[in-house]
């Protein structure tokens, strides 16, 4: 494979011990690690409803929580692994008053499909209980390797793939020895949790929420319509009537606004910010940014360092659409 630079983000804070996400890694291969991390023992964990373009698996090391998907909810406990499929709207949180800790991996690739099936997962069977605690040692090694080889894509692929195979081999052995058990979900109407309503304004709000939570992903209008179980043309018409913008226009505008925010509030490179805002090609990002803003990203960062300039530019471009959240948590939520 051709060696390429890695656009990544990793962050440390009190309850999110380690987290790394690779953005421009080639996914057209058998197996690739997209992200990995660990969440320390913490109360009140809440991951907002969102979708991803890869498989996401969590391995619970302590505590209890809930996984909400479609019209179902799973209870998850220590030594449970729960799976979120690509393009699946989901949310998960700790149980009230309970602590929760877990590791997670995000994977993609043609062989990832087979690994998921061989482990025993399927729709409606997305939470398994395992008994082999060596799984957590493998996950720790995987995070260590991702951090160590984050700038060497060839070494990263060799090491992470070997550990991923080891991980799924352990699950496969557990399955063949009948140590794995799968939980049955309880039926639950998650419309309120996912913000899915029935009026035009509610549908538009759902689209905006999906974009705000997933603008860094390869998000398309037909995918948004599919998530909301609506006809694409009907949803597009509703959005245009309520906002005056097409969904594509809003998505592009939101990504540019998010990029402006990151350019002013972080020291990330143009390439990193480009990928974090849903533009895998930094050159295309720079061209679109100049078209929309009138400056290149680097010029905007230099001139926008003064609050006066940013405020004046912001006032000129005020719309009736929500701005990206101006918070310090500007990295991808896993």
Coordinates of C-alpha atoms in Angstrom, one line a residue:
X1 CA 0.0 0.0 0.0
X2 CA 1.1 3.6 -0.6
X3 CA 2.3 5.4 2.5
X4 CA 0.3 8.5 3.2
X5 CA 0.2 11.1 6.0
X6 CA -2.4 10.6 8.7
X7 CA -4.8 13.2 9.7
X8 CA -5.7 12.4 13.3
X9 CA -7.0 13.9 16.5
X10 CA -6.3 12.7 20.0
X11 CA -7.4 14.3 23.2
X12 CA -6.8 13.8 26.9
X13 CA -9.0 15.0 29.7
X14 CA -10.2 13.8 33.1
X15 CA -12.8 11.2 32.2
X16 CA -11.7 10.4 28.6
X17 CA -8.4 8.9 29.3
X18 CA -7.2 8.3 25.7
X19 CA -8.8 8.7 22.3
X20 CA -7.4 8.7 18.8
X21 CA -9.3 9.0 15.5
X22 CA -7.7 8.7 12.0
X23 CA -9.4 10.7 9.3
X24 CA -7.8 10.2 6.0
X25 CA -6.6 6.6 6.3
X26 CA -7.4 4.5 3.3
X27 CA -10.6 2.5 3.9
X28 CA -10.5 0.6 0.7
X29 CA -8.7 -2.3 2.2
X30 CA -9.5 -5.5 4.1
X31 CA -9.3 -4.2 7.6
X32 CA -8.5 -0.7 9.0
X33 CA -8.6 0.9 12.4
X34 CA -10.5 4.1 12.4
X35 CA -10.5 5.0 16.0
X36 CA -9.9 3.6 19.5
X37 CA -9.9 4.9 23.1
X38 CA -10.9 4.2 26.6
X39 CA -13.3 5.9 29.0
X40 CA -12.4 5.9 32.6
X41 CA -14.8 5.1 35.5
X42 CA -17.2 8.0 35.4
X43 CA -20.7 9.1 36.3
X44 CA -23.3 10.6 33.9
X45 CA -21.8 9.6 30.6
X46 CA -24.1 10.6 27.7
X47 CA -23.2 10.2 24.1
X48 CA -25.6 12.1 22.0
X49 CA -27.6 10.5 19.1
X50 CA -25.4 10.3 16.0
X51 CA -24.4 8.1 13.1
X52 CA -21.0 6.9 11.9
X53 CA -19.6 5.5 8.7
X54 CA -17.8 2.5 10.3
X55 CA -18.4 -0.3 12.9
X56 CA -18.1 0.9 16.5
X57 CA -17.6 -1.6 19.3
X58 CA -17.5 -0.9 23.0
X59 CA -16.1 -3.3 25.6
X60 CA -17.4 -2.5 29.1
X61 CA -14.8 -3.0 31.8
X62 CA -17.0 -1.7 34.7
X63 CA -20.4 -0.3 35.5
X64 CA -23.7 -0.3 33.7
X65 CA -25.3 1.6 30.8
X66 CA -27.9 1.6 28.1
X67 CA -27.6 1.5 24.3
X68 CA -30.5 3.0 22.3
X69 CA -30.9 2.0 18.6
X70 CA -33.9 2.4 16.3
X71 CA -36.9 1.2 18.4
X72 CA -35.0 -0.8 20.9
X73 CA -32.8 -0.4 24.1
X74 CA -30.2 -2.8 25.4
X75 CA -28.9 -2.9 29.0
X76 CA -25.1 -3.3 29.1
X77 CA -23.0 -4.5 32.0
X78 CA -19.4 -5.3 32.8
X79 CA -17.8 -7.7 30.3
X80 CA -20.4 -6.8 27.7
X81 CA -19.5 -5.8 24.2
X82 CA -22.0 -3.7 22.2
X83 CA -21.9 -3.0 18.5
X84 CA -23.2 0.0 16.5
X85 CA -23.5 -0.6 12.8
X86 CA -22.4 1.9 10.1
X87 CA -25.1 4.4 9.3
X88 CA -27.1 3.4 12.4
X89 CA -28.6 6.2 14.6
X90 CA -27.7 5.4 18.2
X91 CA -27.2 6.9 21.6
X92 CA -25.8 5.4 24.8
X93 CA -25.4 6.5 28.4
X94 CA -24.6 5.3 31.9
X95 CA -27.3 4.2 34.2
X96 CA -28.5 6.8 36.7
X97 CA -26.2 6.9 39.7
X98 CA -23.9 4.3 38.3
X99 CA -20.3 4.6 37.1
X100 CA -19.3 3.3 33.7
X101 CA -16.0 2.5 32.0
X102 CA -15.2 1.0 28.7
X103 CA -12.8 0.7 25.7
X104 CA -13.9 1.1 22.1
X105 CA -12.7 0.5 18.6
X106 CA -13.9 1.7 15.3
X107 CA -13.1 -0.5 12.3
X108 CA -13.9 -0.5 8.5
X109 CA -12.9 -2.6 5.5
X110 CA -14.2 -5.6 3.6
X111 CA -12.9 -8.1 6.1
X112 CA -14.5 -6.1 9.0
X113 CA -18.0 -7.3 7.7
X114 CA -16.9 -10.9 8.1
X115 CA -15.3 -10.4 11.5
X116 CA -18.5 -9.0 12.8
X117 CA -20.6 -11.9 11.5
X118 CA -18.1 -14.5 12.6
X119 CA -18.2 -13.1 16.2
X120 CA -21.9 -13.7 16.2
X121 CA -23.3 -10.2 15.8
X122 CA -26.4 -9.5 13.7
X123 CA -29.2 -7.0 13.8
X124 CA -31.2 -7.5 17.0
X125 CA -28.2 -9.2 18.6
X126 CA -25.9 -6.3 19.2
X127 CA -24.8 -6.9 22.8
X128 CA -22.8 -9.9 23.7
X129 CA -21.4 -11.0 27.1
X130 CA -17.8 -12.5 27.1
X131 CA -15.8 -14.2 29.8
X132 CA -12.1 -13.8 28.7
X133 CA -10.7 -10.8 30.4
X134 CA -7.6 -10.9 28.2
X135 CA -9.7 -8.9 25.8
X136 CA -9.0 -5.8 27.8
X137 CA -5.2 -6.4 27.6
X138 CA -5.5 -6.6 23.8
X139 CA -7.5 -3.4 23.7
X140 CA -4.9 -1.6 25.9
X141 CA -2.2 -2.8 23.5
X142 CA -4.2 -1.6 20.5
X143 CA -4.5 1.9 22.0
X144 CA -0.8 1.9 22.8
X145 CA 0.0 0.9 19.2
X146 CA -2.3 3.5 17.7
X147 CA -0.6 6.3 19.8
X148 CA 2.9 5.0 19.1
X149 CA 2.5 4.5 15.4
X150 CA 0.1 7.4 14.7
X151 CA 2.6 9.0 12.2
X152 CA 3.6 5.7 10.5
X153 CA 0.7 4.3 8.5
X154 CA 2.5 1.2 7.5
X155 CA 3.5 0.3 11.0
X156 CA 0.1 1.2 12.3
X157 CA -1.6 -1.1 9.8
X158 CA 0.7 -4.1 10.6
X159 CA 0.4 -3.7 14.3
X160 CA -3.3 -2.8 14.6
X161 CA -4.4 -5.5 12.2
X162 CA -2.5 -8.1 14.2
X163 CA -4.1 -7.0 17.4
X164 CA -7.6 -6.7 15.8
X165 CA -7.2 -10.3 14.6
X166 CA -6.1 -11.4 18.1
X167 CA -9.2 -9.6 19.5
X168 CA -11.7 -11.2 17.2
X169 CA -9.9 -14.6 17.5
X170 CA -10.6 -14.4 21.3
X171 CA -14.2 -13.7 20.6
X172 CA -14.4 -16.5 18.0
X173 CA -12.9 -19.0 20.5
X174 CA -15.4 -17.8 23.1
X175 CA -18.2 -18.3 20.6
X176 CA -17.1 -21.8 19.6
X177 CA -16.7 -22.8 23.2
X178 CA -20.2 -21.4 23.9
X179 CA -19.0 -18.9 26.4
X180 CA -20.6 -16.0 24.5
X181 CA -24.2 -15.0 25.2
X182 CA -26.3 -12.3 23.5
X183 CA -28.8 -10.0 25.1
X184 CA -32.3 -9.5 23.9
X185 CA -33.3 -5.8 23.5
X186 CA -36.4 -4.4 24.9
X187 CA -38.8 -2.5 22.6
X188 CA -38.7 1.2 23.1
X189 CA -39.9 4.3 21.2
X190 CA -36.7 6.3 20.9
X191 CA -38.3 9.1 18.8
X192 CA -38.1 11.6 21.7
X193 CA -34.5 10.6 22.5
X194 CA -33.4 10.9 18.9
X195 CA -35.4 14.2 18.5
X196 CA -37.6 12.7 15.8
X197 CA -40.9 14.5 15.6
X198 CA -43.7 14.8 13.0
X199 CA -44.2 18.4 12.2
X200 CA -42.2 20.2 9.5
X201 CA -40.2 22.2 12.0
X202 CA -39.4 19.0 14.0
X203 CA -38.2 17.2 10.8
X204 CA -36.0 20.2 10.0
X205 CA -34.7 20.2 13.6
X206 CA -33.8 16.5 13.2
X207 CA -31.9 17.3 10.0
X208 CA -30.0 20.1 11.7
X209 CA -29.2 17.9 14.7
X210 CA -27.9 15.1 12.5
X211 CA -25.7 17.6 10.6
X212 CA -24.4 19.2 13.8
X213 CA -23.5 15.9 15.3
X214 CA -22.1 14.3 12.1
X215 CA -20.7 17.0 9.9
X216 CA -17.2 15.5 10.1
X217 CA -18.5 12.3 8.4
X218 CA -19.3 11.5 4.8
X219 CA -22.8 12.8 5.3
X220 CA -25.2 12.8 2.3
X221 CA -28.8 14.0 1.8
X222 CA -30.0 10.5 0.9
X223 CA -28.4 9.1 4.0
X224 CA -30.0 11.7 6.2
X225 CA -33.4 10.9 4.6
X226 CA -32.8 7.2 5.2
X227 CA -31.9 7.8 8.9
X228 CA -35.2 9.7 9.4
X229 CA -37.2 7.2 7.3
X230 CA -38.4 9.9 4.9
X231 CA -38.5 10.3 1.2
X232 CA -35.5 12.4 0.1
X233 CA -37.5 14.8 -2.1
X234 CA -40.1 15.3 0.6
X235 CA -37.5 16.0 3.2
X236 CA -35.6 18.4 0.9
X237 CA -38.7 20.3 0.2
X238 CA -39.6 20.6 3.9
X239 CA -36.1 21.9 4.7
X240 CA -36.1 24.4 1.9
X241 CA -39.6 25.7 2.9
X242 CA -38.7 26.1 6.6
X243 CA -35.1 27.5 6.2
X244 CA -34.8 29.0 2.7
X245 CA -31.7 26.8 2.3
X246 CA -31.3 23.4 0.7
X247 CA -29.9 20.6 2.9
X248 CA -26.6 20.6 0.9
X249 CA -26.3 24.4 1.4
X250 CA -26.8 24.1 5.1
X251 CA -24.3 21.3 5.4
X252 CA -21.7 23.2 3.5
X253 CA -22.4 26.4 5.5
X254 CA -22.2 24.5 8.8
X255 CA -18.9 22.9 7.9
X256 CA -17.4 26.2 6.9
X257 CA -18.6 27.8 10.1
X258 CA -17.2 24.9 12.1
X259 CA -13.9 25.3 10.2
X260 CA -13.8 29.0 11.0
X261 CA -14.4 28.2 14.7
X262 CA -11.5 25.6 14.7
X263 CA -9.2 27.9 12.8
X264 CA -9.6 30.6 15.5
X265 CA -9.8 28.4 18.5
X266 CA -7.3 25.6 17.8
X267 CA -3.8 25.3 16.5
X268 CA -4.6 22.3 14.3
X269 CA -3.2 22.3 10.8
X270 CA -5.3 23.2 7.7
X271 CA -5.3 19.5 6.7
X272 CA -6.5 18.4 10.2
X273 CA -9.2 20.9 10.3
X274 CA -10.3 20.1 6.7
X275 CA -10.8 16.4 7.6
X276 CA -12.4 17.2 11.0
X277 CA -15.0 19.4 9.1
X278 CA -16.0 16.8 6.5
X279 CA -13.5 17.8 3.7
X280 CA -11.2 14.9 3.1
X281 CA -9.3 16.8 0.4
X282 CA -7.5 19.8 1.9
X283 CA -7.1 21.5 -1.5
X284 CA -10.8 21.3 -2.2
X285 CA -11.5 22.6 1.3
X286 CA -9.2 25.6 0.7
X287 CA -11.0 26.4 -2.6
X288 CA -14.5 26.1 -1.1
X289 CA -13.4 28.1 2.0
X290 CA -12.1 30.9 -0.2
X291 CA -15.3 30.9 -2.3
X292 CA -17.5 31.2 0.8
X293 CA -15.4 33.4 3.1
X294 CA -13.3 35.5 0.6
X295 CA -10.0 34.4 2.3
X296 CA -8.0 31.2 2.3
X297 CA -8.0 29.3 5.6
X298 CA -4.6 30.5 6.6
X299 CA -5.5 34.1 5.7
X300 CA -8.6 33.8 7.8
X301 CA -6.7 32.5 10.7
X302 CA -4.2 35.3 10.6
X303 CA -6.7 38.1 10.1
X304 CA -9.4 36.5 12.4
X305 CA -7.0 36.4 15.3
X306 CA -8.5 39.7 16.4
X307 CA -12.0 39.5 17.8
X308 CA -13.0 42.7 16.0
X309 CA -12.5 41.2 12.6
X310 CA -14.2 37.9 13.4
X311 CA -17.2 39.7 14.9
X312 CA -17.6 41.9 11.8
X313 CA -17.4 39.0 9.5
X314 CA -19.8 37.0 11.6
X315 CA -22.3 39.9 11.6
X316 CA -22.2 40.1 7.8
X317 CA -23.0 36.4 7.4
X318 CA -25.8 36.1 10.0
X319 CA -28.5 33.6 9.0
X320 CA -31.5 32.1 10.7
X321 CA -29.7 28.8 11.1
X322 CA -28.0 27.7 14.3
X323 CA -24.3 28.3 14.5
X324 CA -21.9 25.5 15.5
X325 CA -21.6 25.3 19.2
X326 CA -18.8 27.6 20.5
X327 CA -17.4 25.3 23.1
X328 CA -13.9 24.1 23.9
X329 CA -15.0 20.5 23.0
X330 CA -14.2 21.0 19.3
X331 CA -13.0 17.4 18.7
X332 CA -15.1 14.6 17.2
X333 CA -17.4 12.9 19.8
X334 CA -16.8 9.2 19.5

